PDB file of C-alpha atoms in Angstrom:
ATOM      1  CA  UNK A   1      -0.065  -5.321  -4.612  1.00 65.00           C
ATOM      2  CA  UNK A   2      -0.287  -5.236  -0.831  1.00 74.00           C
ATOM      3  CA  UNK A   3      -2.689  -2.741   0.679  1.00 85.00           C
ATOM      4  CA  UNK A   4      -3.773  -1.682   4.148  1.00 89.00           C
ATOM      5  CA  UNK A   5      -1.088   0.582   5.615  1.00 90.00           C
ATOM      6  CA  UNK A   6      -1.541   4.336   5.436  1.00 88.00           C
ATOM      7  CA  UNK A   7       2.172   4.915   6.135  1.00 90.00           C
ATOM      8  CA  UNK A   8       5.284   3.102   4.926  1.00 88.00           C
ATOM      9  CA  UNK A   9       5.983  -0.297   6.470  1.00 90.00           C
ATOM     10  CA  UNK A  10       8.881  -0.305   8.919  1.00 91.00           C
ATOM     11  CA  UNK A  11       9.576  -4.038   9.114  1.00 94.00           C
ATOM     12  CA  UNK A  12       8.475  -7.237   7.387  1.00 95.00           C
ATOM     13  CA  UNK A  13       8.410 -10.887   8.419  1.00 96.00           C
ATOM     14  CA  UNK A  14       7.625 -13.728   6.034  1.00 95.00           C
ATOM     15  CA  UNK A  15       5.986 -16.971   7.136  1.00 94.00           C
ATOM     16  CA  UNK A  16       6.677 -19.045   4.030  1.00 91.00           C
ATOM     17  CA  UNK A  17       4.918 -22.142   5.377  1.00 91.00           C
ATOM     18  CA  UNK A  18       1.557 -20.372   5.697  1.00 92.00           C
ATOM     19  CA  UNK A  19       2.174 -17.867   2.846  1.00 95.00           C
ATOM     20  CA  UNK A  20       1.870 -14.893   5.199  1.00 96.00           C
ATOM     21  CA  UNK A  21       3.632 -11.535   5.259  1.00 96.00           C
ATOM     22  CA  UNK A  22       3.561  -9.568   8.516  1.00 97.00           C
ATOM     23  CA  UNK A  23       4.227  -5.831   8.284  1.00 96.00           C
ATOM     24  CA  UNK A  24       4.328  -3.097  10.914  1.00 96.00           C
ATOM     25  CA  UNK A  25       4.057   0.620  10.324  1.00 95.00           C
ATOM     26  CA  UNK A  26       3.905   4.092  11.832  1.00 94.00           C
ATOM     27  CA  UNK A  27       0.141   3.903  11.214  1.00 95.00           C
ATOM     28  CA  UNK A  28      -0.137   1.968  14.523  1.00 96.00           C
ATOM     29  CA  UNK A  29      -0.966  -1.374  12.914  1.00 96.00           C
ATOM     30  CA  UNK A  30       0.465  -4.766  12.118  1.00 97.00           C
ATOM     31  CA  UNK A  31      -1.101  -6.221   8.995  1.00 97.00           C
ATOM     32  CA  UNK A  32      -0.986  -9.880   8.024  1.00 97.00           C
ATOM     33  CA  UNK A  33      -1.229 -10.481   4.265  1.00 96.00           C
ATOM     34  CA  UNK A  34      -1.537 -13.643   2.255  1.00 95.00           C
ATOM     35  CA  UNK A  35       1.381 -12.987  -0.105  1.00 92.00           C
ATOM     36  CA  UNK A  36       0.047 -15.323  -2.788  1.00 93.00           C
ATOM     37  CA  UNK A  37      -3.114 -13.336  -3.455  1.00 92.00           C
ATOM     38  CA  UNK A  38      -2.467 -10.039  -1.600  1.00 89.00           C
ATOM     39  CA  UNK A  39      -5.485 -10.265   0.702  1.00 94.00           C
ATOM     40  CA  UNK A  40      -5.429  -8.989   4.261  1.00 96.00           C
ATOM     41  CA  UNK A  41      -5.780 -11.914   6.664  1.00 96.00           C
ATOM     42  CA  UNK A  42      -5.775  -9.923   9.910  1.00 97.00           C
ATOM     43  CA  UNK A  43      -4.980  -6.467  11.332  1.00 97.00           C
ATOM     44  CA  UNK A  44      -3.575  -5.923  14.821  1.00 96.00           C
ATOM     45  CA  UNK A  45      -4.760  -2.452  15.908  1.00 94.00           C
ATOM     46  CA  UNK A  46      -3.946  -2.543  19.632  1.00 92.00           C
ATOM     47  CA  UNK A  47      -1.325   0.229  19.483  1.00 95.00           C
ATOM     48  CA  UNK A  48      -1.456   3.901  20.473  1.00 94.00           C
ATOM     49  CA  UNK A  49       1.726   4.901  18.611  1.00 95.00           C
ATOM     50  CA  UNK A  50       3.862   3.710  15.704  1.00 96.00           C
ATOM     51  CA  UNK A  51       4.805   0.028  15.689  1.00 97.00           C
ATOM     52  CA  UNK A  52       8.575  -0.044  15.267  1.00 96.00           C
ATOM     53  CA  UNK A  53       9.610  -3.713  15.355  1.00 97.00           C
ATOM     54  CA  UNK A  54       8.099  -7.167  15.104  1.00 98.00           C
ATOM     55  CA  UNK A  55       9.461 -10.648  15.716  1.00 97.00           C
ATOM     56  CA  UNK A  56       7.939 -14.091  15.567  1.00 96.00           C
ATOM     57  CA  UNK A  57       8.383 -17.368  17.417  1.00 94.00           C
ATOM     58  CA  UNK A  58       6.513 -19.821  15.226  1.00 88.00           C
ATOM     59  CA  UNK A  59       7.080 -22.834  17.471  1.00 90.00           C
ATOM     60  CA  UNK A  60       5.212 -21.126  20.316  1.00 93.00           C
ATOM     61  CA  UNK A  61       2.817 -19.249  17.976  1.00 94.00           C
ATOM     62  CA  UNK A  62       3.939 -15.818  19.223  1.00 97.00           C
ATOM     63  CA  UNK A  63       4.137 -12.430  17.549  1.00 97.00           C
ATOM     64  CA  UNK A  64       6.107  -9.844  19.541  1.00 98.00           C
ATOM     65  CA  UNK A  65       5.827  -6.143  18.745  1.00 98.00           C
ATOM     66  CA  UNK A  66       7.351  -2.960  20.123  1.00 96.00           C
ATOM     67  CA  UNK A  67       5.973   0.503  19.610  1.00 95.00           C
ATOM     68  CA  UNK A  68       6.827   4.123  20.340  1.00 95.00           C
ATOM     69  CA  UNK A  69       4.458   4.138  23.318  1.00 92.00           C
ATOM     70  CA  UNK A  70       7.158   2.188  25.215  1.00 93.00           C
ATOM     71  CA  UNK A  71       5.261  -1.096  25.222  1.00 95.00           C
ATOM     72  CA  UNK A  72       6.109  -4.588  24.060  1.00 97.00           C
ATOM     73  CA  UNK A  73       3.047  -6.630  23.190  1.00 97.00           C
ATOM     74  CA  UNK A  74       2.957 -10.395  22.748  1.00 98.00           C
ATOM     75  CA  UNK A  75       0.170 -11.952  20.678  1.00 98.00           C
ATOM     76  CA  UNK A  76      -0.893 -15.504  19.922  1.00 97.00           C
ATOM     77  CA  UNK A  77      -0.686 -15.713  16.115  1.00 95.00           C
ATOM     78  CA  UNK A  78      -3.377 -18.399  15.929  1.00 94.00           C
ATOM     79  CA  UNK A  79      -6.042 -16.631  18.017  1.00 96.00           C
ATOM     80  CA  UNK A  80      -4.710 -13.035  17.624  1.00 95.00           C
ATOM     81  CA  UNK A  81      -5.194 -12.645  21.377  1.00 97.00           C
ATOM     82  CA  UNK A  82      -2.975 -10.207  23.292  1.00 97.00           C
ATOM     83  CA  UNK A  83      -1.214 -12.513  25.741  1.00 97.00           C
ATOM     84  CA  UNK A  84       1.082 -10.120  27.579  1.00 96.00           C
ATOM     85  CA  UNK A  85       2.092  -6.484  27.657  1.00 96.00           C
ATOM     86  CA  UNK A  86       5.441  -5.276  28.993  1.00 95.00           C
ATOM     87  CA  UNK A  87       6.673  -1.743  29.602  1.00 92.00           C
ATOM     88  CA  UNK A  88      10.145  -0.707  28.530  1.00 80.00           C
ATOM     89  CA  UNK A  89      10.593   2.200  30.936  1.00 69.00           C
TER      90      UNK A  89
END
């Protein structure tokens, strides 16, 4: 059982090499789970509104997320650091 979100997940990404499941939700979070044991590895909480989409570029270690606040945020998946923030308007 995966836990952590208070609202239904909107999108999922699987990193089968590292056994990770990334999920985003209207609860303003992206949660990274170890899908073998169900533990939460990390939570991205840098959003003011619902996170609507996520994408990953594993070669460059990037997680890209869009949210209803009109922002696109790019994170380093190794350090969890917010690298860049773009506006969509």
